[in-house]
Tab-separated table of C-alpha atoms and ligand atoms in Angstrom:
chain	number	residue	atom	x	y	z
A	1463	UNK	CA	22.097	-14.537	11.719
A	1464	UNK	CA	23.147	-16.109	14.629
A	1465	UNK	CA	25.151	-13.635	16.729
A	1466	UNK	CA	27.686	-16.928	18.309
A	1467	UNK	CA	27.851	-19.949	16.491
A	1468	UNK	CA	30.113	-23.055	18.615
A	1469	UNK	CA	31.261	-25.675	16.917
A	1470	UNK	CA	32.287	-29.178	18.038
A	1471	UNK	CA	35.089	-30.100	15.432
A	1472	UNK	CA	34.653	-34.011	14.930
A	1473	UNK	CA	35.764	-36.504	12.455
A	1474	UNK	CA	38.836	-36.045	11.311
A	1475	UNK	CA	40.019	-39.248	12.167
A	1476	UNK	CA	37.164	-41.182	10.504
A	1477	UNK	CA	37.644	-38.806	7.261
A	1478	UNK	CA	40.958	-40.122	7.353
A	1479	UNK	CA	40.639	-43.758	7.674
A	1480	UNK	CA	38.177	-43.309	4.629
A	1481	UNK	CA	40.907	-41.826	2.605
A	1482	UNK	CA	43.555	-44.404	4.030
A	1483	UNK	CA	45.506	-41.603	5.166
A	1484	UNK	CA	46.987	-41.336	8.821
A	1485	UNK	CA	44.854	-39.717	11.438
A	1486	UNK	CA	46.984	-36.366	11.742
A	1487	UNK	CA	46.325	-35.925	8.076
A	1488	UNK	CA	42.512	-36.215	8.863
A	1489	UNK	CA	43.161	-32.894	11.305
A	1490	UNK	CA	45.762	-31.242	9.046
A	1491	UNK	CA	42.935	-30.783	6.273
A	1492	UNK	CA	40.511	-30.008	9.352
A	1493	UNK	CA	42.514	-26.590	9.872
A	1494	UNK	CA	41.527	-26.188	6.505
A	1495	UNK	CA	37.791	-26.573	7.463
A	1496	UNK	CA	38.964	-24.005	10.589
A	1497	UNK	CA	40.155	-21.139	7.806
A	1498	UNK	CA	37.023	-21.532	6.172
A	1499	UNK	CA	34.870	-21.125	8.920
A	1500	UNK	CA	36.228	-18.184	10.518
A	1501	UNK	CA	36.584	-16.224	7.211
A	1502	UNK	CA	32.408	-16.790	5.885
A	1503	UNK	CA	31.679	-15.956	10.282
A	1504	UNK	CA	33.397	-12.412	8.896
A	1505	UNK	CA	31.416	-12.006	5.900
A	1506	UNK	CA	28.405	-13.274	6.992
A	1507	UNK	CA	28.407	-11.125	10.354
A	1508	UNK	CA	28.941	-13.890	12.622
A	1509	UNK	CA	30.148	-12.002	15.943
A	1510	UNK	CA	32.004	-14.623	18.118
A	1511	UNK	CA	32.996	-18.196	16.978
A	1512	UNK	CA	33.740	-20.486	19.600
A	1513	UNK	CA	35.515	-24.113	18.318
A	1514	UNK	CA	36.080	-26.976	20.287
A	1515	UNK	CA	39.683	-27.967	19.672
A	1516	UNK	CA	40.913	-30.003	21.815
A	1517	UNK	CA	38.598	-31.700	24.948
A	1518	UNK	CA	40.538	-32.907	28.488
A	1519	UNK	CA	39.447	-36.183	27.898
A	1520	UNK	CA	41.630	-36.027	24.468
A	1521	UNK	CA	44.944	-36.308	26.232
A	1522	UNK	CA	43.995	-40.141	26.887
A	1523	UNK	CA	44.972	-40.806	22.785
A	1524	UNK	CA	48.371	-42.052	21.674
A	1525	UNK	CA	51.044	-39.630	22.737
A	1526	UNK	CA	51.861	-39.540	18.857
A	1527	UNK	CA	48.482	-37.777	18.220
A	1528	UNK	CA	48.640	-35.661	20.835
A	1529	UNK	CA	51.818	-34.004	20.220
A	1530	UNK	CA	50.432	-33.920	16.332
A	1531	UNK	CA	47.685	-32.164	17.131
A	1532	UNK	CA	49.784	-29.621	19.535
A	1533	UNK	CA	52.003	-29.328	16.495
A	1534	UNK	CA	49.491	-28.632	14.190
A	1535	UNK	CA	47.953	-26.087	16.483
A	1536	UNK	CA	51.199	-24.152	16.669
A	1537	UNK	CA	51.728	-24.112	12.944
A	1538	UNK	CA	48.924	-23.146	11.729
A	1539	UNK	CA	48.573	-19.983	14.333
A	1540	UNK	CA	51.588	-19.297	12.549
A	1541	UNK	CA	51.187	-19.519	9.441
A	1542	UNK	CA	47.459	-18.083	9.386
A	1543	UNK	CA	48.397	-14.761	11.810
A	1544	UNK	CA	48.426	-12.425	8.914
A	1545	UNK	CA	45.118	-13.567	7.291
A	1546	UNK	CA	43.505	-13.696	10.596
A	1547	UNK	CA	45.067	-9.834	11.436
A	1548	UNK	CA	43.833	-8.995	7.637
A	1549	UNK	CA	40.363	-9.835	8.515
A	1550	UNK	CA	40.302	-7.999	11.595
A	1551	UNK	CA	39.937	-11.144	13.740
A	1552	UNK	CA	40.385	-11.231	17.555
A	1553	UNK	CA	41.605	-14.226	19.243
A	1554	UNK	CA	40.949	-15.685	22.825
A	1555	UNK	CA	40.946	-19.115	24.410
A	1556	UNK	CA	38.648	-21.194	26.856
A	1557	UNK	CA	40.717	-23.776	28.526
A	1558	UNK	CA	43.760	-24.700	31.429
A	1559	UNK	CA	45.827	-23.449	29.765
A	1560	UNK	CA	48.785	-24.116	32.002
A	1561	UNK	CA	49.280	-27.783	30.961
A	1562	UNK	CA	49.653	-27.124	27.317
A	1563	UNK	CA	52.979	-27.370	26.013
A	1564	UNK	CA	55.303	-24.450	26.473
A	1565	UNK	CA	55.574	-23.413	23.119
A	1566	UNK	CA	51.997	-23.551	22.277
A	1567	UNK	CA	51.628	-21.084	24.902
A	1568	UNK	CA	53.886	-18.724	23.530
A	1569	UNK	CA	52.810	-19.215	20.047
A	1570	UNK	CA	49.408	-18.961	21.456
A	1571	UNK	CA	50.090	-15.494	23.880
A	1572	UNK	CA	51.863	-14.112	20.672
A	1573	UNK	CA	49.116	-14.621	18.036
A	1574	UNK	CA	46.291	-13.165	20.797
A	1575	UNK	CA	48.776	-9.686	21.456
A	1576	UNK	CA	49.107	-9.407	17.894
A	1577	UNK	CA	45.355	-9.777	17.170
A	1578	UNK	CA	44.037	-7.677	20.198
A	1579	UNK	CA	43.272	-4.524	18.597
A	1580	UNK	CA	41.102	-6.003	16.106
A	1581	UNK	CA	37.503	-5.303	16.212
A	1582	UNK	CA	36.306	-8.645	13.854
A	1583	UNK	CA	35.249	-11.541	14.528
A	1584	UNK	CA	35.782	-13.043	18.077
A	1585	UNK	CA	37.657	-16.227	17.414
A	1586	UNK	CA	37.590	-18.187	20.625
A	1587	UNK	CA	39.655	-21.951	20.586
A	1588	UNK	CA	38.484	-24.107	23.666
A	1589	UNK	CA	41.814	-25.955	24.138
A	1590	UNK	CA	42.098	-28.848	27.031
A	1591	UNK	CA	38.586	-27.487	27.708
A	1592	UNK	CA	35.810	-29.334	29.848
A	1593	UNK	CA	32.624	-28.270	30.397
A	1594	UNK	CA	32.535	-29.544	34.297
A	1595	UNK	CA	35.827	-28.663	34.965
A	1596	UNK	CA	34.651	-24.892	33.872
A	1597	UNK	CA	31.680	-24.597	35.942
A	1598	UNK	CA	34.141	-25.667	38.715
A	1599	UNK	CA	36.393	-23.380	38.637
A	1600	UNK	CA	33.530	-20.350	38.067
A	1601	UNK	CA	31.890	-21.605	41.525
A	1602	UNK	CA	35.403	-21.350	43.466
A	1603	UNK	CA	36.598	-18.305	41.803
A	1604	UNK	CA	32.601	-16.988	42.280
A	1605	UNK	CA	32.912	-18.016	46.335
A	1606	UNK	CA	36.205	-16.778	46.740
A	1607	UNK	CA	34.879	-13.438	45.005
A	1608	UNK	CA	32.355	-13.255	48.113
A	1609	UNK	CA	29.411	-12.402	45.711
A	1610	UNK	CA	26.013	-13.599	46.405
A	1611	UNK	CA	25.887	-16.836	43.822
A	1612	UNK	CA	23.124	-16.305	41.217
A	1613	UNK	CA	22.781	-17.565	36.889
A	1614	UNK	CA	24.096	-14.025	36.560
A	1615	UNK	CA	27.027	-13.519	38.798
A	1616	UNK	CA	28.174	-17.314	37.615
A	1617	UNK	CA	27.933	-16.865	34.289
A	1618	UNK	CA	30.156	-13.578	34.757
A	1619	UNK	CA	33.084	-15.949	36.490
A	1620	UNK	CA	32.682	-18.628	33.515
A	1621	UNK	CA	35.852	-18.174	30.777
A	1622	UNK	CA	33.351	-17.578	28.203
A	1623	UNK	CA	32.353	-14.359	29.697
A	1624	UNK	CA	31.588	-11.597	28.681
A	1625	UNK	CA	30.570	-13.245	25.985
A	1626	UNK	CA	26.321	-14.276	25.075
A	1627	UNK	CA	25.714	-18.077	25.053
A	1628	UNK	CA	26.393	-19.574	21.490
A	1629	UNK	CA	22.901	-19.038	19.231
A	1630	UNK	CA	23.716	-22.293	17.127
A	1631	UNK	CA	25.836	-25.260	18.461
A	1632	UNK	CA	26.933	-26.867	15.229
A	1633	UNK	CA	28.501	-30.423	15.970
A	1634	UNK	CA	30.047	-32.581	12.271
A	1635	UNK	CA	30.347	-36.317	12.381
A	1636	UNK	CA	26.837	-37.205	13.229
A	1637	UNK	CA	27.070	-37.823	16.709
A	1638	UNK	CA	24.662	-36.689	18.956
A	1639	UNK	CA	25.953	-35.962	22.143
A	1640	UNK	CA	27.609	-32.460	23.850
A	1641	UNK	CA	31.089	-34.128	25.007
A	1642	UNK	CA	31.387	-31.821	27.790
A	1643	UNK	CA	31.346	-28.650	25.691
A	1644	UNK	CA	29.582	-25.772	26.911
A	1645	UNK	CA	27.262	-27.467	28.948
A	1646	UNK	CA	26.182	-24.205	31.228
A	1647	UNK	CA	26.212	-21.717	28.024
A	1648	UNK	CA	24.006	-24.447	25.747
A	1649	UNK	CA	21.077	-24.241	28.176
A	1650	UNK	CA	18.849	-22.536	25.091
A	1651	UNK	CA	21.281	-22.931	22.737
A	1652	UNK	CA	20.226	-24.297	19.120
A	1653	UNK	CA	21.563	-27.833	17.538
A	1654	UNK	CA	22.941	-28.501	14.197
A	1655	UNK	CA	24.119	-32.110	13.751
A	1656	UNK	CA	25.313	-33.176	10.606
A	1657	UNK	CA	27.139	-35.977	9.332
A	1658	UNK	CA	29.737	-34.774	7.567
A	1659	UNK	CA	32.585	-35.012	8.383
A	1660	UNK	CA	34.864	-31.892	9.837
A	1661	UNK	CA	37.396	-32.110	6.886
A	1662	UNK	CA	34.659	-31.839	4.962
A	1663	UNK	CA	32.544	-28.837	6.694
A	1664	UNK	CA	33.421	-26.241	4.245
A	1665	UNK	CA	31.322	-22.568	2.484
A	1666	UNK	CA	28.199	-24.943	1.671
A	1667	UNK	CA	28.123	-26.793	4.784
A	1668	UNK	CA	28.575	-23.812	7.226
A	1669	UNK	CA	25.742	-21.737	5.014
A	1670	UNK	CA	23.748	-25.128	5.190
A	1671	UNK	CA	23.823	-24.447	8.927
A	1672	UNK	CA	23.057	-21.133	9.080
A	1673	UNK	CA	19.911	-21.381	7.039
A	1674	UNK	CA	18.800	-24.134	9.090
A	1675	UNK	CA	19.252	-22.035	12.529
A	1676	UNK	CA	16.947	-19.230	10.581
A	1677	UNK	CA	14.389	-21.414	10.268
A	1678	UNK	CA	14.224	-22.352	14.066
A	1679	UNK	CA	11.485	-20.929	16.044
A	1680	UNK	CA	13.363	-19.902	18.924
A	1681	UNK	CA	10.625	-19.674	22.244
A	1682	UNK	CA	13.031	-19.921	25.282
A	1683	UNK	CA	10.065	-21.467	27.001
A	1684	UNK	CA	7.852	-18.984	26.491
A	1685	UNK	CA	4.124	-20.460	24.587
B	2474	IPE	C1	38.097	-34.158	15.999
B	2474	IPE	O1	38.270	-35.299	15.235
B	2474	IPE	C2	39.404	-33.558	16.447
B	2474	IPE	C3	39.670	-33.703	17.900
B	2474	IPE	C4	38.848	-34.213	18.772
B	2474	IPE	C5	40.953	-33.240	18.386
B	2474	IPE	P1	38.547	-36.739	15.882
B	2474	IPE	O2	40.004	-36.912	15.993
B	2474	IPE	O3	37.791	-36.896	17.145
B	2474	IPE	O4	37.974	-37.677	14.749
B	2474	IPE	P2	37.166	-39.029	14.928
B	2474	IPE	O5	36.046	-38.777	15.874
B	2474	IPE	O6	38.122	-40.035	15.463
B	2474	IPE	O7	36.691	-39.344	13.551
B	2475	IPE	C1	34.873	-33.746	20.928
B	2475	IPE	O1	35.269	-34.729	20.041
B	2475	IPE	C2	36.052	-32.901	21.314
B	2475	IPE	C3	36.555	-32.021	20.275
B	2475	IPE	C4	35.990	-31.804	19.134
B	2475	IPE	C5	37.782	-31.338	20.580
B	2475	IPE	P1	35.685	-36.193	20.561
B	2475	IPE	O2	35.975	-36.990	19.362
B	2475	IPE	O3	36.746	-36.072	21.578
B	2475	IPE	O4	34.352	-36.644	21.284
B	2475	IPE	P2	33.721	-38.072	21.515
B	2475	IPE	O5	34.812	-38.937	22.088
B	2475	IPE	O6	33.247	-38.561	20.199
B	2475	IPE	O7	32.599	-37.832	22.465
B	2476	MG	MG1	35.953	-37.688	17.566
């Protein structure tokens, strides 16, 4: 089993269009997928689930789907706090935080207090999160740190630490391309890419996934 599995949440919006629905409906049944997910990482002994949620680049869409979205992210931290705190998962987030709406925050600093004791599943949310942007800020909080700058003492001054790189990198929608997520942690990271559609990435879907990562012969460069 794959100790962290990341996942790159796409394709809400085209699941919608197929319907004929509205876009936010598209990522209203995607928090769906999201409760899913994190409960089979708990049963399956998944240790830390990282999900792409929200990129920077995803503030340049309509103002109407970005305060959806930040709606929708509020809500359903909300309404899913009890299962989460049932199931004995923790909660953290990878992001800049500080330009997220004010009561996302809160809902957001309330949900991670209540959850913090819990020794589950480490639910991580990577929320106005760029892969540059992170490395970035590790190599000016690493110089301002004074320490000598090596893989090691970066990777200890990235937000995903303490954390091990994700095992699997599972991205829905078909597209194959990284979209600025991860890109220091996914150095020997293994890719999933399927074309289904996030809405859509439920029990059979994830467990598709994690049969295919057994299969991989992981040799890290070795012969
Ligand atoms: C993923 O679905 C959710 C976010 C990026 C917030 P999209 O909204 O990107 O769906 P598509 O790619 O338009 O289908
Ligand atoms: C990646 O999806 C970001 C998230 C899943 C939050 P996008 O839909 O933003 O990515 P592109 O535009 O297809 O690369
Ligand atoms: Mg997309």
């Amino acid at each position: 089993m794959p100790r962290h599995v990341a996942v790159i949440m796409d394709g809400n919006g085209r699941w919608a269009k197929q319907q004929g629905l509205p876009r936010l409906l598209g990522h209203r049944a995607g928090a769906d997928s999201v409760r899913e997910t994190v409960r089979l990482s708990g049963e399956w002994g998944v240790e830390a689930l990282t999900l792409f949620a929200f990129s920077t680049e995803n503030w340049a869409r309509s103002s109407d789907e970005v305060r959806g979205l930040m709606a929708l992210l509020a809500r359903t931290l909300r309404r899913e706090a009890d299962e989460l705190d049932k199931n004995g998962v923790r909660l953290r987030t990878i992001e800049r935080i500080e330009t997220l709406p004010t009561s996302v925050q809160k809902t957001l600093q309330q949900t991670i207090d209540r959850l913090n004791g819990n020794r589950g599943v480490v639910l991580t949310l990577a929320l106005n999160y760029g892969g540059r942007q992170e490395i970035v800020d590790a190599v000016k909080s690493l110089l301002v740190s004074g320490e000598a700058v090596t893989e090691e003492s970066l990777s200890r001054h990235m937000q995903t630490a303490p954390f091990p790189d994700p095992d699997l990198l599972i991205r829905t929608s078909g597209e194959y391309r990284l979209s600025n997520f991860l890109l220091w942690q996914c150095a020997y990271t293994e890719i999933y890419v399927t074309p289904t559609y996030w809405p859509d990435f439920r029990r059979e879907a994830y467990l598709a996934a994690l049969h295919d990562y057994q299969r991989r012969d992981r040799r890290f460069g070795k012969a």
